[in-house]
């Protein structure tokens, strides 16, 4: 069933982001997400203290997955320079940042990836890296697994199913086999079994539907991966596909876009709102510009809907209480059990 509000949501996102004047946070009823908050008597989103810094090192990737919200792939050329990394490193030291999340594309394909990782480690800053697993078997990356282990990097690795068919369909032919090989190599180094070498897996749906229960799916993953491959991991994180970039294009091509946004809207869960990751995360793009989250970065929606700002111009103590820029795609973070880079937001 397609309701009036779905049709409205459909129009909103077709208008985003470049040809529409930026919406300011004072305009609280301009998106389906704003209206969902208002219906539940919730205030507009505001930032808390910043805990996580997520650095996008560029959009280059060795894969081109169908659901990718980055539109990453082998032909992308945007990559963070070493000079930008140095400015970010200085900012992290100046403001006592304790943990950094590295993402991309495939962050490892940035030529300065290891420089950044080693400098962060020397500065006592803990690293999480979002690794697609197939990168571990790319030419020139033979020692990447042991580099990760040596620097105690927490790994968050995509594996959208424990079956070959689903993984290959979503991520490309041969990806499942290479992912399993990568997980086995990481297990041999102690990943997934050692509290200092954390290996978390990421599930996201293969189509326009919500993820199942994170706890139940984790049990299934644990059993299947151990029984069939002897693979161990720490936690499974379930993520909802947000309707932006490649996934949005796919939905529009198949005529499912409005229905999917409607599904997210119908499953709006107010209990997820206090835990939304944009409250405590700053997302930084390859040029050093800041956003409320990686999704807003990809949608071209700047921090708090303000003009483009660079990380080195941000004073973190001024951020708590500042408005967060929201759009219709935010409904993906609040549907069902919620979704974030750390998985479901409520059990
Ligand atoms: S989803 Fe991850 S692995 Fe797939 S194309 Fe995007 S960045 Fe690369
Ligand atoms: S997409 Fe999600 S994390 Fe980003 S601003 Fe919207 S609700 Fe927050």
mmCIF file of C-alpha atoms and ligand atoms in Angstrom:
data_model
loop_
_atom_site.group_PDB
_atom_site.id
_atom_site.type_symbol
_atom_site.label_atom_id
_atom_site.label_comp_id
_atom_site.label_asym_id
_atom_site.label_seq_id
_atom_site.Cartn_x
_atom_site.Cartn_y
_atom_site.Cartn_z
ATOM 1 C CA UNK A 1 0.000 0.000 0.000
ATOM 2 C CA UNK A 2 1.348 3.426 -0.883
ATOM 3 C CA UNK A 3 0.151 6.187 1.408
ATOM 4 C CA UNK A 4 0.272 9.940 0.863
ATOM 5 C CA UNK A 5 3.204 10.250 3.235
ATOM 6 C CA UNK A 6 5.182 7.715 1.189
ATOM 7 C CA UNK A 7 4.644 9.717 -1.921
ATOM 8 C CA UNK A 8 5.887 12.786 -0.075
ATOM 9 C CA UNK A 9 8.974 10.929 1.129
ATOM 10 C CA UNK A 10 9.608 9.812 -2.421
ATOM 11 C CA UNK A 11 9.552 13.381 -3.707
ATOM 12 C CA UNK A 12 11.798 14.658 -0.920
ATOM 13 C CA UNK A 13 14.661 12.377 -1.702
ATOM 14 C CA UNK A 14 14.474 12.856 -5.424
ATOM 15 C CA UNK A 15 15.076 16.532 -4.702
ATOM 16 C CA UNK A 16 18.237 15.872 -2.669
ATOM 17 C CA UNK A 17 20.887 16.926 -2.364
ATOM 18 C CA UNK A 18 22.415 19.337 -4.863
ATOM 19 C CA UNK A 19 19.507 21.176 -6.474
ATOM 20 C CA UNK A 20 17.636 21.861 -3.284
ATOM 21 C CA UNK A 21 18.393 24.813 -1.011
ATOM 22 C CA UNK A 22 19.889 23.490 2.225
ATOM 23 C CA UNK A 23 17.280 22.844 4.865
ATOM 24 C CA UNK A 24 18.085 24.457 8.153
ATOM 25 C CA UNK A 25 17.361 22.661 11.382
ATOM 26 C CA UNK A 26 14.870 25.342 12.334
ATOM 27 C CA UNK A 27 12.661 23.941 9.573
ATOM 28 C CA UNK A 28 11.700 20.969 11.713
ATOM 29 C CA UNK A 29 8.919 19.500 9.586
ATOM 30 C CA UNK A 30 10.644 19.349 6.252
ATOM 31 C CA UNK A 31 11.323 15.603 6.056
ATOM 32 C CA UNK A 32 9.528 12.368 6.875
ATOM 33 C CA UNK A 33 12.097 11.887 9.619
ATOM 34 C CA UNK A 34 11.241 15.228 11.239
ATOM 35 C CA UNK A 35 7.578 14.326 11.111
ATOM 36 C CA UNK A 36 8.236 10.917 12.683
ATOM 37 C CA UNK A 37 10.077 12.598 15.575
ATOM 38 C CA UNK A 38 7.274 15.127 16.004
ATOM 39 C CA UNK A 39 4.588 12.411 15.968
ATOM 40 C CA UNK A 40 6.304 10.786 18.942
ATOM 41 C CA UNK A 41 6.780 14.064 20.767
ATOM 42 C CA UNK A 42 10.556 13.896 20.320
ATOM 43 C CA UNK A 43 12.802 16.927 20.043
ATOM 44 C CA UNK A 44 14.956 17.591 16.994
ATOM 45 C CA UNK A 45 18.270 15.722 17.132
ATOM 46 C CA UNK A 46 21.162 17.440 18.908
ATOM 47 C CA UNK A 47 24.754 16.432 19.393
ATOM 48 C CA UNK A 48 26.237 15.125 22.663
ATOM 49 C CA UNK A 49 29.958 14.947 23.476
ATOM 50 C CA UNK A 50 31.950 13.550 20.562
ATOM 51 C CA UNK A 51 33.291 10.086 21.336
ATOM 52 C CA UNK A 52 34.089 8.657 17.902
ATOM 53 C CA UNK A 53 35.849 10.133 14.937
ATOM 54 C CA UNK A 54 35.140 8.304 11.697
ATOM 55 C CA UNK A 55 37.615 9.037 8.927
ATOM 56 C CA UNK A 56 36.713 8.205 5.363
ATOM 57 C CA UNK A 57 40.057 7.737 3.613
ATOM 58 C CA UNK A 58 38.544 7.753 0.134
ATOM 59 C CA UNK A 59 36.009 6.157 -2.131
ATOM 60 C CA UNK A 60 38.360 3.765 -3.958
ATOM 61 C CA UNK A 61 37.427 0.122 -3.416
ATOM 62 C CA UNK A 62 38.349 -3.226 -4.945
ATOM 63 C CA UNK A 63 34.646 -4.139 -4.902
ATOM 64 C CA UNK A 64 31.479 -2.446 -6.173
ATOM 65 C CA UNK A 65 28.690 -3.925 -4.032
ATOM 66 C CA UNK A 66 25.074 -3.428 -5.020
ATOM 67 C CA UNK A 67 24.047 -1.920 -1.654
ATOM 68 C CA UNK A 68 27.056 0.425 -1.251
ATOM 69 C CA UNK A 69 25.991 3.765 0.248
ATOM 70 C CA UNK A 70 29.366 5.253 -0.719
ATOM 71 C CA UNK A 71 29.130 4.424 -4.408
ATOM 72 C CA UNK A 72 32.666 3.135 -3.941
ATOM 73 C CA UNK A 73 34.476 1.161 -6.597
ATOM 74 C CA UNK A 74 37.722 0.548 -8.486
ATOM 75 C CA UNK A 75 37.351 3.715 -10.586
ATOM 76 C CA UNK A 76 36.937 6.235 -7.759
ATOM 77 C CA UNK A 77 39.885 8.562 -7.407
ATOM 78 C CA UNK A 78 39.051 10.519 -4.222
ATOM 79 C CA UNK A 79 41.732 9.720 -1.628
ATOM 80 C CA UNK A 80 42.807 11.509 1.542
ATOM 81 C CA UNK A 81 46.293 13.012 1.203
ATOM 82 C CA UNK A 82 49.054 12.634 3.787
ATOM 83 C CA UNK A 83 48.877 16.380 4.412
ATOM 84 C CA UNK A 84 45.187 16.117 5.342
ATOM 85 C CA UNK A 85 45.977 13.123 7.560
ATOM 86 C CA UNK A 86 48.617 15.151 9.376
ATOM 87 C CA UNK A 87 46.161 17.963 10.046
ATOM 88 C CA UNK A 88 43.665 15.422 11.395
ATOM 89 C CA UNK A 89 46.358 13.761 13.533
ATOM 90 C CA UNK A 90 47.275 17.132 15.041
ATOM 91 C CA UNK A 91 43.615 17.811 15.803
ATOM 92 C CA UNK A 92 43.202 14.376 17.445
ATOM 93 C CA UNK A 93 46.222 14.988 19.694
ATOM 94 C CA UNK A 94 45.128 18.512 20.522
ATOM 95 C CA UNK A 95 41.651 17.361 21.580
ATOM 96 C CA UNK A 96 42.540 14.075 23.296
ATOM 97 C CA UNK A 97 40.689 11.821 20.846
ATOM 98 C CA UNK A 98 40.973 8.218 22.054
ATOM 99 C CA UNK A 99 39.494 6.179 19.221
ATOM 100 C CA UNK A 100 39.257 6.503 15.479
ATOM 101 C CA UNK A 101 37.227 4.511 12.982
ATOM 102 C CA UNK A 102 38.760 4.144 9.504
ATOM 103 C CA UNK A 103 36.483 3.567 6.559
ATOM 104 C CA UNK A 104 36.225 4.081 2.807
ATOM 105 C CA UNK A 105 35.859 2.570 0.104
ATOM 106 C CA UNK A 106 38.492 0.125 1.148
ATOM 107 C CA UNK A 107 40.541 2.298 3.536
ATOM 108 C CA UNK A 108 43.572 0.068 3.003
ATOM 109 C CA UNK A 109 43.798 1.202 -0.640
ATOM 110 C CA UNK A 110 44.755 4.692 0.449
ATOM 111 C CA UNK A 111 48.540 4.797 -0.130
ATOM 112 C CA UNK A 112 49.041 6.464 3.286
ATOM 113 C CA UNK A 113 46.836 4.031 5.211
ATOM 114 C CA UNK A 114 49.634 2.363 7.141
ATOM 115 C CA UNK A 115 51.337 5.683 7.847
ATOM 116 C CA UNK A 116 48.103 6.925 9.426
ATOM 117 C CA UNK A 117 47.552 3.687 11.348
ATOM 118 C CA UNK A 118 51.089 3.592 12.725
ATOM 119 C CA UNK A 119 51.003 7.251 13.741
ATOM 120 C CA UNK A 120 47.655 6.803 15.486
ATOM 121 C CA UNK A 121 48.973 3.734 17.334
ATOM 122 C CA UNK A 122 52.101 5.602 18.451
ATOM 123 C CA UNK A 123 49.832 8.353 19.785
ATOM 124 C CA UNK A 124 47.877 5.814 21.855
ATOM 125 C CA UNK A 125 44.697 6.195 19.791
ATOM 126 C CA UNK A 126 42.719 2.961 19.344
ATOM 127 C CA UNK A 127 41.783 2.080 15.760
ATOM 128 C CA UNK A 128 38.780 0.357 14.255
ATOM 129 C CA UNK A 129 39.055 -0.469 10.559
ATOM 130 C CA UNK A 130 36.136 -1.377 8.327
ATOM 131 C CA UNK A 131 37.649 -4.140 6.232
ATOM 132 C CA UNK A 132 35.873 -5.816 3.324
ATOM 133 C CA UNK A 133 37.917 -9.067 3.737
ATOM 134 C CA UNK A 134 38.717 -9.469 0.026
ATOM 135 C CA UNK A 135 41.294 -6.694 0.383
ATOM 136 C CA UNK A 136 43.379 -9.166 2.410
ATOM 137 C CA UNK A 137 44.017 -11.175 -0.772
ATOM 138 C CA UNK A 138 44.579 -8.268 -3.152
ATOM 139 C CA UNK A 139 48.033 -7.965 -4.750
ATOM 140 C CA UNK A 140 50.480 -6.164 -2.451
ATOM 141 C CA UNK A 141 48.355 -6.762 0.665
ATOM 142 C CA UNK A 142 49.807 -10.155 1.693
ATOM 143 C CA UNK A 143 51.029 -8.827 5.039
ATOM 144 C CA UNK A 144 47.934 -6.739 5.805
ATOM 145 C CA UNK A 145 46.431 -9.269 8.269
ATOM 146 C CA UNK A 146 49.622 -9.435 10.314
ATOM 147 C CA UNK A 147 49.968 -5.631 10.165
ATOM 148 C CA UNK A 148 46.469 -5.380 11.599
ATOM 149 C CA UNK A 149 47.273 -7.855 14.362
ATOM 150 C CA UNK A 150 50.562 -6.121 15.210
ATOM 151 C CA UNK A 151 48.770 -2.817 15.706
ATOM 152 C CA UNK A 152 45.839 -4.366 17.604
ATOM 153 C CA UNK A 153 43.340 -2.890 15.158
ATOM 154 C CA UNK A 154 39.724 -3.817 15.843
ATOM 155 C CA UNK A 155 38.261 -5.140 12.609
ATOM 156 C CA UNK A 156 34.679 -4.762 11.449
ATOM 157 C CA UNK A 157 34.232 -6.955 8.395
ATOM 158 C CA UNK A 158 31.318 -7.221 5.995
ATOM 159 C CA UNK A 159 29.821 -10.657 5.520
ATOM 160 C CA UNK A 160 26.165 -10.163 4.627
ATOM 161 C CA UNK A 161 25.346 -13.876 4.911
ATOM 162 C CA UNK A 162 26.893 -17.222 5.797
ATOM 163 C CA UNK A 163 25.895 -18.602 2.391
ATOM 164 C CA UNK A 164 27.923 -18.227 -0.779
ATOM 165 C CA UNK A 165 24.980 -17.434 -3.052
ATOM 166 C CA UNK A 166 23.815 -14.376 -1.086
ATOM 167 C CA UNK A 167 27.268 -12.945 -0.504
ATOM 168 C CA UNK A 168 28.291 -13.312 -4.143
ATOM 169 C CA UNK A 169 25.009 -11.870 -5.362
ATOM 170 C CA UNK A 170 25.416 -8.724 -3.243
ATOM 171 C CA UNK A 171 29.187 -8.266 -3.314
ATOM 172 C CA UNK A 172 30.379 -9.936 -6.522
ATOM 173 C CA UNK A 173 31.379 -13.356 -7.789
ATOM 174 C CA UNK A 174 34.096 -15.072 -5.753
ATOM 175 C CA UNK A 175 33.733 -12.680 -2.782
ATOM 176 C CA UNK A 176 32.390 -15.353 -0.421
ATOM 177 C CA UNK A 177 35.319 -17.705 -0.968
ATOM 178 C CA UNK A 178 37.862 -14.902 -0.520
ATOM 179 C CA UNK A 179 36.031 -13.621 2.566
ATOM 180 C CA UNK A 180 36.093 -17.060 4.182
ATOM 181 C CA UNK A 181 39.811 -17.368 3.397
ATOM 182 C CA UNK A 182 40.378 -13.929 4.934
ATOM 183 C CA UNK A 183 38.473 -14.835 8.098
ATOM 184 C CA UNK A 184 40.466 -18.055 8.490
ATOM 185 C CA UNK A 185 43.730 -16.132 8.154
ATOM 186 C CA UNK A 186 42.559 -13.615 10.788
ATOM 187 C CA UNK A 187 41.533 -16.439 13.145
ATOM 188 C CA UNK A 188 45.004 -17.953 12.810
ATOM 189 C CA UNK A 189 46.467 -14.673 14.049
ATOM 190 C CA UNK A 190 44.170 -14.739 17.089
ATOM 191 C CA UNK A 191 41.394 -12.504 15.756
ATOM 192 C CA UNK A 192 37.940 -13.472 17.021
ATOM 193 C CA UNK A 193 39.397 -15.386 19.949
ATOM 194 C CA UNK A 194 41.536 -12.840 21.751
ATOM 195 C CA UNK A 195 39.979 -9.872 23.536
ATOM 196 C CA UNK A 196 42.741 -7.661 22.139
ATOM 197 C CA UNK A 197 42.099 -8.756 18.555
ATOM 198 C CA UNK A 198 38.442 -8.059 17.993
ATOM 199 C CA UNK A 199 36.788 -9.349 14.846
ATOM 200 C CA UNK A 200 33.195 -8.214 14.381
ATOM 201 C CA UNK A 201 31.111 -9.139 11.344
ATOM 202 C CA UNK A 202 28.516 -7.007 9.610
ATOM 203 C CA UNK A 203 25.225 -8.161 8.144
ATOM 204 C CA UNK A 204 23.042 -6.028 5.924
ATOM 205 C CA UNK A 205 19.910 -7.158 4.077
ATOM 206 C CA UNK A 206 20.192 -8.154 0.433
ATOM 207 C CA UNK A 207 17.115 -6.163 -0.540
ATOM 208 C CA UNK A 208 14.488 -3.642 0.580
ATOM 209 C CA UNK A 209 13.698 -5.120 3.972
ATOM 210 C CA UNK A 210 14.794 -4.715 7.581
ATOM 211 C CA UNK A 211 17.466 -6.856 9.235
ATOM 212 C CA UNK A 212 16.276 -9.713 11.468
ATOM 213 C CA UNK A 213 17.050 -9.816 15.206
ATOM 214 C CA UNK A 214 20.758 -9.193 15.715
ATOM 215 C CA UNK A 215 21.025 -11.665 18.627
ATOM 216 C CA UNK A 216 19.268 -14.484 16.782
ATOM 217 C CA UNK A 217 21.209 -13.927 13.590
ATOM 218 C CA UNK A 218 24.487 -13.855 15.517
ATOM 219 C CA UNK A 219 23.708 -17.312 16.896
ATOM 220 C CA UNK A 220 23.020 -18.623 13.396
ATOM 221 C CA UNK A 221 26.207 -17.074 12.015
ATOM 222 C CA UNK A 222 28.244 -18.510 14.885
ATOM 223 C CA UNK A 223 26.925 -22.019 14.338
ATOM 224 C CA UNK A 224 27.165 -22.033 10.559
ATOM 225 C CA UNK A 225 30.598 -20.444 10.296
ATOM 226 C CA UNK A 226 32.037 -22.705 12.991
ATOM 227 C CA UNK A 227 30.413 -25.914 11.687
ATOM 228 C CA UNK A 228 31.221 -25.326 8.037
ATOM 229 C CA UNK A 229 34.531 -23.464 8.210
ATOM 230 C CA UNK A 230 35.818 -23.538 11.808
ATOM 231 C CA UNK A 231 35.576 -19.706 11.893
ATOM 232 C CA UNK A 232 35.149 -17.739 15.155
ATOM 233 C CA UNK A 233 34.258 -14.063 15.562
ATOM 234 C CA UNK A 234 33.357 -11.712 18.389
ATOM 235 C CA UNK A 235 30.051 -10.039 17.510
ATOM 236 C CA UNK A 236 27.662 -9.723 14.611
ATOM 237 C CA UNK A 237 26.413 -6.211 13.856
ATOM 238 C CA UNK A 238 23.202 -5.842 11.853
ATOM 239 C CA UNK A 239 22.888 -2.752 9.661
ATOM 240 C CA UNK A 240 19.909 -1.413 7.742
ATOM 241 C CA UNK A 241 20.516 -0.300 4.153
ATOM 242 C CA UNK A 242 19.949 3.452 3.938
ATOM 243 C CA UNK A 243 18.227 4.689 0.793
ATOM 244 C CA UNK A 244 21.070 6.767 -0.605
ATOM 245 C CA UNK A 245 23.579 6.402 -3.452
ATOM 246 C CA UNK A 246 23.847 2.977 -5.154
ATOM 247 C CA UNK A 247 21.152 1.334 -3.050
ATOM 248 C CA UNK A 248 18.763 4.243 -3.687
ATOM 249 C CA UNK A 249 19.449 4.063 -7.435
ATOM 250 C CA UNK A 250 18.739 0.345 -7.355
ATOM 251 C CA UNK A 251 15.456 0.919 -5.487
ATOM 252 C CA UNK A 252 14.402 3.580 -7.950
ATOM 253 C CA UNK A 253 15.224 1.345 -10.924
ATOM 254 C CA UNK A 254 13.147 -1.489 -9.507
ATOM 255 C CA UNK A 255 10.272 0.814 -8.478
ATOM 256 C CA UNK A 256 10.737 -0.072 -4.792
ATOM 257 C CA UNK A 257 12.007 3.270 -3.493
ATOM 258 C CA UNK A 258 8.742 4.685 -2.097
ATOM 259 C CA UNK A 259 7.725 1.317 -0.647
ATOM 260 C CA UNK A 260 11.082 0.967 1.115
ATOM 261 C CA UNK A 261 10.982 4.468 2.599
ATOM 262 C CA UNK A 262 7.418 3.716 3.692
ATOM 263 C CA UNK A 263 8.592 0.517 5.375
ATOM 264 C CA UNK A 264 11.250 2.449 7.293
ATOM 265 C CA UNK A 265 8.698 5.071 8.279
ATOM 266 C CA UNK A 266 6.144 2.505 9.427
ATOM 267 C CA UNK A 267 8.761 0.836 11.634
ATOM 268 C CA UNK A 268 10.016 4.065 13.213
ATOM 269 C CA UNK A 269 11.080 3.132 16.748
ATOM 270 C CA UNK A 270 11.354 6.081 19.164
ATOM 271 C CA UNK A 271 13.491 3.979 21.551
ATOM 272 C CA UNK A 272 16.359 4.091 19.047
ATOM 273 C CA UNK A 273 16.560 7.884 18.996
ATOM 274 C CA UNK A 274 18.671 8.455 22.154
ATOM 275 C CA UNK A 275 21.336 6.047 20.830
ATOM 276 C CA UNK A 276 21.700 7.386 17.278
ATOM 277 C CA UNK A 277 25.377 7.434 16.366
ATOM 278 C CA UNK A 278 25.279 10.972 14.992
ATOM 279 C CA UNK A 279 24.951 12.225 18.570
ATOM 280 C CA UNK A 280 28.482 11.138 19.441
ATOM 281 C CA UNK A 281 30.277 10.698 16.102
ATOM 282 C CA UNK A 282 31.977 13.115 13.751
ATOM 283 C CA UNK A 283 32.413 11.899 10.203
ATOM 284 C CA UNK A 284 35.316 13.318 8.188
ATOM 285 C CA UNK A 285 35.631 12.990 4.432
ATOM 286 C CA UNK A 286 38.790 12.534 2.331
ATOM 287 C CA UNK A 287 39.222 16.316 2.162
ATOM 288 C CA UNK A 288 38.888 16.829 5.920
ATOM 289 C CA UNK A 289 35.325 18.188 5.832
ATOM 290 C CA UNK A 290 33.004 17.219 8.689
ATOM 291 C CA UNK A 291 29.524 15.695 8.698
ATOM 292 C CA UNK A 292 27.145 14.342 11.330
ATOM 293 C CA UNK A 293 27.617 10.810 9.976
ATOM 294 C CA UNK A 294 28.988 8.860 7.017
ATOM 295 C CA UNK A 295 25.527 8.701 5.414
ATOM 296 C CA UNK A 296 25.154 12.468 5.482
ATOM 297 C CA UNK A 297 28.658 12.711 4.040
ATOM 298 C CA UNK A 298 27.567 10.616 1.065
ATOM 299 C CA UNK A 299 24.350 12.627 0.694
ATOM 300 C CA UNK A 300 26.352 15.894 0.736
ATOM 301 C CA UNK A 301 24.648 17.113 3.935
ATOM 302 C CA UNK A 302 27.164 19.066 6.020
ATOM 303 C CA UNK A 303 27.526 19.125 9.811
ATOM 304 C CA UNK A 304 24.404 20.660 11.335
ATOM 305 C CA UNK A 305 23.343 21.909 7.875
ATOM 306 C CA UNK A 306 25.975 24.611 8.202
ATOM 307 C CA UNK A 307 28.263 25.590 5.334
ATOM 308 C CA UNK A 308 31.149 23.202 4.623
ATOM 309 C CA UNK A 309 33.495 23.041 7.661
ATOM 310 C CA UNK A 310 36.901 21.402 8.041
ATOM 311 C CA UNK A 311 37.754 19.285 11.083
ATOM 312 C CA UNK A 312 40.617 21.569 12.056
ATOM 313 C CA UNK A 313 38.131 24.443 12.363
ATOM 314 C CA UNK A 314 35.923 22.492 14.776
ATOM 315 C CA UNK A 315 36.082 23.051 18.529
ATOM 316 C CA UNK A 316 34.638 19.828 20.011
ATOM 317 C CA UNK A 317 33.558 21.442 23.284
ATOM 318 C CA UNK A 318 31.234 23.696 21.266
ATOM 319 C CA UNK A 319 29.392 20.751 19.666
ATOM 320 C CA UNK A 320 27.127 19.441 22.472
ATOM 321 C CA UNK A 321 23.638 20.824 22.003
ATOM 322 C CA UNK A 322 24.253 21.732 18.356
ATOM 323 C CA UNK A 323 21.589 20.557 15.875
ATOM 324 C CA UNK A 324 22.159 17.498 13.701
ATOM 325 C CA UNK A 325 21.288 17.702 9.999
ATOM 326 C CA UNK A 326 18.582 15.161 9.166
ATOM 327 C CA UNK A 327 16.994 13.915 5.958
ATOM 328 C CA UNK A 328 14.525 11.217 4.969
ATOM 329 C CA UNK A 329 17.318 8.610 4.861
ATOM 330 C CA UNK A 330 17.593 8.988 8.684
ATOM 331 C CA UNK A 331 14.514 6.751 8.874
ATOM 332 C CA UNK A 332 16.929 3.866 8.148
ATOM 333 C CA UNK A 333 18.653 4.436 11.502
ATOM 334 C CA UNK A 334 15.428 4.415 13.525
ATOM 335 C CA UNK A 335 13.495 1.539 11.913
ATOM 336 C CA UNK A 336 12.943 -1.607 13.977
ATOM 337 C CA UNK A 337 15.881 -2.240 16.306
ATOM 338 C CA UNK A 338 17.730 0.718 14.790
ATOM 339 C CA UNK A 339 20.999 0.777 12.932
ATOM 340 C CA UNK A 340 24.445 2.319 13.301
ATOM 341 C CA UNK A 341 28.080 1.520 12.590
ATOM 342 C CA UNK A 342 27.956 -0.382 15.899
ATOM 343 C CA UNK A 343 24.941 -2.448 14.795
ATOM 344 C CA UNK A 344 21.415 -2.467 16.232
ATOM 345 C CA UNK A 345 20.606 0.299 18.713
ATOM 346 C CA UNK A 346 18.094 -1.568 20.875
ATOM 347 C CA UNK A 347 17.637 -5.287 21.482
HETATM 348 S S1 LIG B 1 30.087 -1.799 0.466
HETATM 349 FE FE1 LIG B 1 32.199 -1.678 1.199
HETATM 350 S S2 LIG B 1 33.280 -3.264 0.046
HETATM 351 FE FE2 LIG B 1 31.363 -2.884 -1.035
HETATM 352 S S3 LIG B 1 31.849 -1.315 -2.597
HETATM 353 FE FE3 LIG B 1 31.122 -0.218 -0.766
HETATM 354 S S4 LIG B 1 32.962 0.285 0.376
HETATM 355 FE FE4 LIG B 1 33.533 -1.322 -1.082
HETATM 356 S S1 LIG B 2 21.562 9.081 8.873
HETATM 357 FE FE1 LIG B 2 21.366 8.226 10.941
HETATM 358 S S2 LIG B 2 23.293 8.701 11.940
HETATM 359 FE FE2 LIG B 2 23.112 10.056 10.147
HETATM 360 S S3 LIG B 2 22.166 11.941 10.868
HETATM 361 FE FE3 LIG B 2 20.540 10.617 10.165
HETATM 362 S S4 LIG B 2 19.858 9.516 12.013
HETATM 363 FE FE4 LIG B 2 21.853 10.382 12.436
#
